[in-house]
Tab-separated table of C-alpha atoms in Angstrom:
chain	number	residue	atom	x	y	z
I	625	UNK	CA	0.059	0.135	-0.221
I	626	UNK	CA	1.117	3.172	-0.995
I	627	UNK	CA	2.371	5.839	1.575
I	628	UNK	CA	-0.453	8.523	0.130
I	629	UNK	CA	-3.006	5.552	0.674
I	630	UNK	CA	-2.416	4.825	4.511
I	631	UNK	CA	-4.799	6.145	6.997
I	632	UNK	CA	-3.480	9.480	8.499
I	633	UNK	CA	-2.487	8.942	12.244
I	634	UNK	CA	-4.497	11.660	14.290
I	635	UNK	CA	-2.583	13.794	16.698
I	636	UNK	CA	-2.521	13.400	19.991
I	637	UNK	CA	-5.439	14.775	21.999
I	638	UNK	CA	-5.090	17.440	24.475
I	639	UNK	CA	-7.394	16.967	27.175
I	640	UNK	CA	-7.458	20.743	27.751
I	641	UNK	CA	-8.079	21.999	24.433
I	642	UNK	CA	-10.332	19.211	23.302
I	643	UNK	CA	-12.879	19.842	25.973
I	644	UNK	CA	-13.674	23.311	24.488
I	645	UNK	CA	-15.052	23.901	20.646
I	646	UNK	CA	-12.142	23.660	18.016
I	647	UNK	CA	-12.234	27.824	17.520
I	648	UNK	CA	-11.742	28.765	20.918
I	649	UNK	CA	-7.708	27.947	21.296
I	650	UNK	CA	-7.608	29.486	17.997
I	651	UNK	CA	-8.971	32.763	19.293
I	652	UNK	CA	-7.027	32.525	22.402
I	653	UNK	CA	-3.668	32.449	20.858
I	654	UNK	CA	-4.608	34.952	18.243
I	655	UNK	CA	-5.427	37.338	21.615
I	656	UNK	CA	-2.838	39.836	22.025
I	657	UNK	CA	-1.519	39.742	25.753
I	658	UNK	CA	-1.724	42.726	27.596
I	659	UNK	CA	1.376	44.329	27.902
I	660	UNK	CA	2.211	45.378	31.928
I	661	UNK	CA	2.823	48.973	32.590
I	662	UNK	CA	6.357	49.990	34.009
I	663	UNK	CA	4.511	51.269	36.866
I	664	UNK	CA	0.928	51.785	38.179
I	665	UNK	CA	-0.416	55.518	37.439
I	666	UNK	CA	-2.728	58.149	39.188
I	667	UNK	CA	-4.047	61.264	37.962
I	668	UNK	CA	-5.647	63.585	40.806
I	669	UNK	CA	-7.626	66.184	39.024
I	670	UNK	CA	-8.844	68.761	41.356
I	671	UNK	CA	-9.479	72.733	41.653
I	672	UNK	CA	-12.087	74.974	41.512
I	673	UNK	CA	-15.526	74.385	41.786
I	674	UNK	CA	-17.070	75.165	37.890
I	675	UNK	CA	-13.822	74.896	36.325
I	676	UNK	CA	-13.942	71.765	34.133
I	677	UNK	CA	-13.412	68.805	36.355
I	678	UNK	CA	-16.522	66.687	35.443
I	679	UNK	CA	-15.215	67.564	31.937
I	680	UNK	CA	-11.701	66.400	32.207
I	681	UNK	CA	-12.718	63.043	34.166
I	682	UNK	CA	-15.133	62.116	31.159
I	683	UNK	CA	-11.794	62.882	28.760
I	684	UNK	CA	-9.587	60.474	30.840
I	685	UNK	CA	-12.269	58.099	30.666
I	686	UNK	CA	-12.398	58.144	27.255
I	687	UNK	CA	-8.776	57.655	27.119
I	688	UNK	CA	-9.464	53.988	29.332
I	689	UNK	CA	-8.606	55.622	32.529
I	690	UNK	CA	-10.475	54.048	35.562
I	691	UNK	CA	-12.174	56.927	36.701
I	692	UNK	CA	-13.413	57.827	40.453
I	693	UNK	CA	-15.279	60.893	41.317
I	694	UNK	CA	-15.898	62.506	44.631
I	695	UNK	CA	-13.309	60.328	46.125
I	696	UNK	CA	-12.584	61.208	49.992
I	697	UNK	CA	-8.921	61.865	49.909
I	698	UNK	CA	-8.074	59.221	52.821
I	699	UNK	CA	-8.959	56.191	50.465
I	700	UNK	CA	-6.209	57.194	48.044
I	701	UNK	CA	-3.640	55.199	49.292
I	702	UNK	CA	-6.113	51.955	49.562
I	703	UNK	CA	-6.914	52.994	46.181
I	704	UNK	CA	-3.513	52.764	44.901
I	705	UNK	CA	-2.887	49.441	46.851
I	706	UNK	CA	-5.756	47.891	44.444
I	707	UNK	CA	-3.816	48.704	41.327
I	708	UNK	CA	-1.859	46.628	39.365
I	709	UNK	CA	0.648	46.225	36.415
I	710	UNK	CA	-0.177	42.697	35.603
I	711	UNK	CA	-2.521	41.797	32.758
I	712	UNK	CA	-6.246	43.885	32.120
I	713	UNK	CA	-6.313	44.772	35.647
I	714	UNK	CA	-6.316	48.391	36.625
I	715	UNK	CA	-3.072	50.251	36.069
I	716	UNK	CA	-4.101	53.695	35.368
I	717	UNK	CA	-6.572	55.264	37.819
I	718	UNK	CA	-7.927	59.150	37.706
I	719	UNK	CA	-9.367	60.189	40.979
I	720	UNK	CA	-11.422	63.603	41.287
I	721	UNK	CA	-11.022	65.136	44.465
I	722	UNK	CA	-12.679	68.423	45.426
I	723	UNK	CA	-14.166	70.554	48.235
I	724	UNK	CA	-17.193	68.113	48.446
I	725	UNK	CA	-14.981	66.014	50.762
I	726	UNK	CA	-15.165	67.949	53.909
I	727	UNK	CA	-11.677	66.906	55.133
I	728	UNK	CA	-9.938	67.585	51.734
I	729	UNK	CA	-7.696	69.949	53.023
I	730	UNK	CA	-6.443	68.493	56.304
I	731	UNK	CA	-4.424	65.725	55.644
I	732	UNK	CA	-4.030	65.540	51.663
I	733	UNK	CA	-0.882	66.052	51.153
I	734	UNK	CA	0.112	63.284	53.621
I	735	UNK	CA	-2.357	61.042	51.712
I	736	UNK	CA	-0.574	61.829	48.614
I	737	UNK	CA	2.833	60.992	49.995
I	738	UNK	CA	1.596	57.710	51.111
I	739	UNK	CA	0.482	57.101	47.302
I	740	UNK	CA	4.113	58.264	46.188
I	741	UNK	CA	6.081	56.158	48.636
I	742	UNK	CA	4.038	53.020	47.666
I	743	UNK	CA	5.552	53.131	44.050
I	744	UNK	CA	2.547	54.790	42.332
I	745	UNK	CA	3.363	57.687	39.663
I	746	UNK	CA	0.826	60.392	40.925
I	747	UNK	CA	0.539	63.608	38.472
I	748	UNK	CA	-1.729	66.469	40.020
I	749	UNK	CA	-3.990	68.235	37.696
I	750	UNK	CA	-5.162	71.640	39.177
I	751	UNK	CA	-8.123	73.317	36.886
I	752	UNK	CA	-8.836	76.930	37.453
I	753	UNK	CA	-10.707	79.602	35.869
I	754	UNK	CA	-11.739	83.552	36.565
I	755	UNK	CA	-14.237	84.261	39.183
I	756	UNK	CA	-16.493	86.048	36.415
I	757	UNK	CA	-16.342	82.728	34.341
I	758	UNK	CA	-17.046	80.696	37.134
I	759	UNK	CA	-20.269	83.332	38.019
I	760	UNK	CA	-21.388	82.890	34.544
I	761	UNK	CA	-20.838	79.310	34.524
I	762	UNK	CA	-22.606	78.995	38.141
I	763	UNK	CA	-25.604	80.991	37.011
I	764	UNK	CA	-25.993	79.288	33.805
I	765	UNK	CA	-26.105	75.866	35.288
I	766	UNK	CA	-28.432	77.144	38.468
I	767	UNK	CA	-26.780	75.478	40.835
I	768	UNK	CA	-25.245	76.689	43.999
I	769	UNK	CA	-21.608	76.859	44.903
I	770	UNK	CA	-20.892	73.737	47.197
I	771	UNK	CA	-19.152	76.856	49.693
I	772	UNK	CA	-21.746	79.499	49.065
I	773	UNK	CA	-23.928	78.687	52.345
I	774	UNK	CA	-26.168	81.572	52.862
I	775	UNK	CA	-23.847	83.683	50.876
I	776	UNK	CA	-23.383	84.426	47.415
I	777	UNK	CA	-21.800	82.921	44.572
I	778	UNK	CA	-18.888	84.964	44.871
I	779	UNK	CA	-18.423	84.362	48.574
I	780	UNK	CA	-18.406	80.713	48.011
I	781	UNK	CA	-15.423	81.198	45.064
I	782	UNK	CA	-13.475	83.354	47.017
I	783	UNK	CA	-13.466	80.882	50.111
I	784	UNK	CA	-12.795	77.943	48.041
I	785	UNK	CA	-9.760	79.953	46.314
I	786	UNK	CA	-8.572	80.668	50.410
I	787	UNK	CA	-8.615	76.674	50.978
I	788	UNK	CA	-7.221	75.643	47.608
I	789	UNK	CA	-4.249	78.168	47.582
I	790	UNK	CA	-1.552	75.948	48.852
I	791	UNK	CA	-2.512	72.969	46.556
I	792	UNK	CA	-2.500	75.092	43.327
I	793	UNK	CA	1.158	75.874	44.145
I	794	UNK	CA	2.186	72.261	44.222
I	795	UNK	CA	0.518	71.034	41.403
I	796	UNK	CA	2.080	69.349	38.557
I	797	UNK	CA	-0.489	70.808	35.952
I	798	UNK	CA	-2.270	74.036	36.299
I	799	UNK	CA	-4.999	74.497	33.321
I	800	UNK	CA	-6.676	77.797	33.202
I	801	UNK	CA	-10.045	77.025	31.519
I	802	UNK	CA	-11.553	80.628	31.446
I	803	UNK	CA	-11.135	80.609	27.469
I	804	UNK	CA	-11.968	76.874	27.132
I	805	UNK	CA	-14.773	75.182	25.639
I	806	UNK	CA	-15.753	71.834	26.957
I	807	UNK	CA	-13.784	70.507	23.541
I	808	UNK	CA	-10.836	72.681	24.121
I	809	UNK	CA	-10.707	70.950	27.737
I	810	UNK	CA	-10.835	67.581	26.516
I	811	UNK	CA	-8.188	68.447	24.130
I	812	UNK	CA	-5.769	69.849	26.482
I	813	UNK	CA	-6.329	66.640	28.828
I	814	UNK	CA	-5.632	64.444	26.346
I	815	UNK	CA	-2.480	66.096	25.416
I	816	UNK	CA	-1.077	65.721	28.732
I	817	UNK	CA	-1.707	62.496	29.303
I	818	UNK	CA	-2.372	60.439	26.241
I	819	UNK	CA	-0.105	57.888	24.906
I	820	UNK	CA	0.316	57.328	21.116
I	821	UNK	CA	-1.590	53.963	21.070
I	822	UNK	CA	-4.502	56.050	23.110
I	823	UNK	CA	-4.653	58.558	20.205
I	824	UNK	CA	-4.937	55.837	17.749
I	825	UNK	CA	-8.159	56.300	15.272
I	826	UNK	CA	-10.256	52.628	15.336
I	827	UNK	CA	-12.138	52.145	12.419
I	828	UNK	CA	-15.086	49.894	12.408
I	829	UNK	CA	-16.191	48.453	8.646
I	830	UNK	CA	-19.556	46.642	8.622
I	831	UNK	CA	-21.366	44.749	6.126
I	832	UNK	CA	-24.887	44.829	6.225
I	833	UNK	CA	-27.968	43.992	4.435
I	834	UNK	CA	-30.454	47.094	3.347
I	835	UNK	CA	-33.548	44.519	4.331
I	836	UNK	CA	-32.494	44.355	7.767
I	837	UNK	CA	-32.136	48.183	8.070
I	838	UNK	CA	-29.522	50.773	8.452
I	839	UNK	CA	-26.959	50.292	11.100
I	840	UNK	CA	-27.946	53.071	13.963
I	841	UNK	CA	-23.708	53.531	14.634
I	842	UNK	CA	-22.823	54.305	11.004
I	843	UNK	CA	-20.963	57.287	10.445
I	844	UNK	CA	-20.851	56.728	6.779
I	845	UNK	CA	-22.884	54.249	4.472
I	846	UNK	CA	-21.733	52.687	1.012
I	847	UNK	CA	-24.424	51.209	-0.957
I	848	UNK	CA	-23.126	48.767	-3.139
I	849	UNK	CA	-26.575	47.285	-4.719
I	850	UNK	CA	-25.580	48.321	-8.316
I	851	UNK	CA	-22.848	45.509	-8.372
I	852	UNK	CA	-24.323	42.498	-9.903
I	853	UNK	CA	-25.731	40.276	-6.984
I	854	UNK	CA	-23.940	36.520	-6.967
I	855	UNK	CA	-27.129	35.197	-5.109
I	856	UNK	CA	-28.430	34.813	-8.822
I	857	UNK	CA	-25.293	32.686	-9.804
I	858	UNK	CA	-26.226	29.183	-8.687
I	859	UNK	CA	-22.910	28.484	-8.162
I	860	UNK	CA	-22.082	31.048	-5.653
I	861	UNK	CA	-25.355	31.497	-3.790
I	862	UNK	CA	-24.228	29.279	-1.047
I	863	UNK	CA	-21.194	31.316	-0.495
I	864	UNK	CA	-20.607	34.490	1.174
I	865	UNK	CA	-17.899	37.406	0.478
I	866	UNK	CA	-15.864	36.212	2.461
I	867	UNK	CA	-15.044	33.177	-0.087
I	868	UNK	CA	-12.755	33.972	-2.831
I	869	UNK	CA	-15.223	32.741	-5.702
I	870	UNK	CA	-17.572	35.692	-4.807
I	871	UNK	CA	-15.031	38.126	-4.024
I	872	UNK	CA	-13.384	37.571	-8.123
I	873	UNK	CA	-17.267	37.624	-9.260
I	874	UNK	CA	-17.889	40.840	-7.650
I	875	UNK	CA	-14.624	42.696	-8.674
I	876	UNK	CA	-14.578	41.515	-12.212
I	877	UNK	CA	-17.777	43.163	-12.730
I	878	UNK	CA	-17.059	46.580	-14.366
I	879	UNK	CA	-16.484	50.027	-12.175
I	880	UNK	CA	-16.752	47.743	-8.830
I	881	UNK	CA	-13.225	47.303	-7.725
I	882	UNK	CA	-12.598	50.980	-8.718
I	883	UNK	CA	-15.642	52.328	-6.617
I	884	UNK	CA	-14.637	50.123	-3.402
I	885	UNK	CA	-10.958	51.476	-3.856
I	886	UNK	CA	-11.923	54.576	-4.713
I	887	UNK	CA	-13.875	55.097	-1.752
I	888	UNK	CA	-11.125	53.915	0.822
I	889	UNK	CA	-8.588	56.027	-0.651
I	890	UNK	CA	-11.224	59.189	-0.895
I	891	UNK	CA	-11.863	58.769	3.363
I	892	UNK	CA	-7.993	58.043	4.070
I	893	UNK	CA	-6.707	61.728	4.116
I	894	UNK	CA	-9.703	62.635	6.181
I	895	UNK	CA	-9.808	59.911	8.773
I	896	UNK	CA	-7.118	61.006	11.156
I	897	UNK	CA	-9.151	64.723	11.672
I	898	UNK	CA	-11.948	62.501	13.690
I	899	UNK	CA	-9.434	61.858	16.257
I	900	UNK	CA	-8.614	65.745	16.381
I	901	UNK	CA	-12.432	66.332	16.844
I	902	UNK	CA	-12.482	63.739	20.346
I	903	UNK	CA	-14.185	61.081	17.863
I	904	UNK	CA	-11.539	58.182	17.927
I	905	UNK	CA	-14.165	55.423	16.807
I	906	UNK	CA	-15.600	55.358	13.190
I	907	UNK	CA	-17.721	53.124	11.745
I	908	UNK	CA	-18.097	52.809	7.902
I	909	UNK	CA	-20.955	50.548	6.871
I	910	UNK	CA	-21.541	48.885	3.336
I	911	UNK	CA	-24.529	47.094	2.427
I	912	UNK	CA	-26.134	45.004	-0.180
I	913	UNK	CA	-29.713	44.004	-0.345
I	914	UNK	CA	-29.429	40.711	2.157
I	915	UNK	CA	-25.903	41.348	4.038
I	916	UNK	CA	-24.218	38.038	2.478
I	917	UNK	CA	-22.206	38.671	-0.899
I	918	UNK	CA	-21.631	42.199	-2.520
I	919	UNK	CA	-21.158	44.041	0.948
I	920	UNK	CA	-19.245	41.315	3.083
I	921	UNK	CA	-16.364	41.228	0.080
I	922	UNK	CA	-16.622	44.897	-0.371
I	923	UNK	CA	-16.305	45.594	3.547
I	924	UNK	CA	-13.407	43.052	3.575
I	925	UNK	CA	-11.532	44.847	0.694
I	926	UNK	CA	-12.061	48.129	2.249
I	927	UNK	CA	-10.708	46.775	5.705
I	928	UNK	CA	-7.564	45.615	4.141
I	929	UNK	CA	-7.072	48.908	1.845
I	930	UNK	CA	-7.492	50.760	5.274
I	931	UNK	CA	-5.034	48.564	7.144
I	932	UNK	CA	-2.299	48.600	4.614
I	933	UNK	CA	-2.635	52.664	4.794
I	934	UNK	CA	-1.575	52.089	8.728
I	935	UNK	CA	-5.027	52.339	10.307
I	936	UNK	CA	-6.433	50.143	13.006
I	937	UNK	CA	-9.387	48.464	11.337
I	938	UNK	CA	-12.025	45.713	12.495
I	939	UNK	CA	-14.394	44.512	9.897
I	940	UNK	CA	-17.815	42.792	11.091
I	941	UNK	CA	-20.366	41.331	9.018
I	942	UNK	CA	-23.764	41.959	11.090
I	943	UNK	CA	-26.211	40.209	8.751
I	944	UNK	CA	-24.147	37.434	7.603
I	945	UNK	CA	-25.762	34.106	8.605
I	946	UNK	CA	-29.512	35.757	8.847
I	947	UNK	CA	-30.696	34.707	5.677
């Protein structure tokens, strides 16, 4: 009996891997490990009420920092002790601390010293604004200043400045938000703390079928229903746009390849500007009738073309398998 006719000997079974679906180990192997941080990082956001602490916290949260608002300062050392540099645990934490913590000023520097002695990198960001701007902001929000008591908004602001005077002097960064819009403040925070990987644009290319409705989160929608439908080719009907015969058929049609490639090329110079406008995620939706053939092949081609240009791209097929 020839060697090619002999039955192939099956590979030794792995008891661990063979107890789960065959796709799961492959997915685990393809998942990149979480790189360890050199040291845990903590940012303390403080400053004048009405100067933009909440907006700064939102900007940090958008950058994947774990944010705790209105934290009593005596909890800072305990919270820092829960941070880790291993795996996907919390290693970048932002704490918003302000005058709502009534004992904030008594022992704050002692708590900060304990955190630093524990090996955590700590940065103190102080937000400020002029009295006139702060008064206008409180009046427009129709909320009292937390320290005004029975007095005026300006009385509360002046009291707060007295309490915060020493802290402002030791801050690593002081940001005057008097002339800032909420978007300007978010950009300034990103400039201070964002790493290059945080600022990378994430692009989601999604195929879909028009008969199932438009994706609600689409930023751009491309209609490829002008391309002849492989569904009507009996040899291709059971396949999808991820199969080579379908993709070859789709892009052999007149104008199809030029249209899809031209769409990706048209977007390429504009896409980086989304990050500048504080929108780091963009969804490009590509639709055909059922979301099985033309849109799938086109989404895969657009994704590959954008990856070749250096973008971080995920390709999803919303309606594949629904028919």
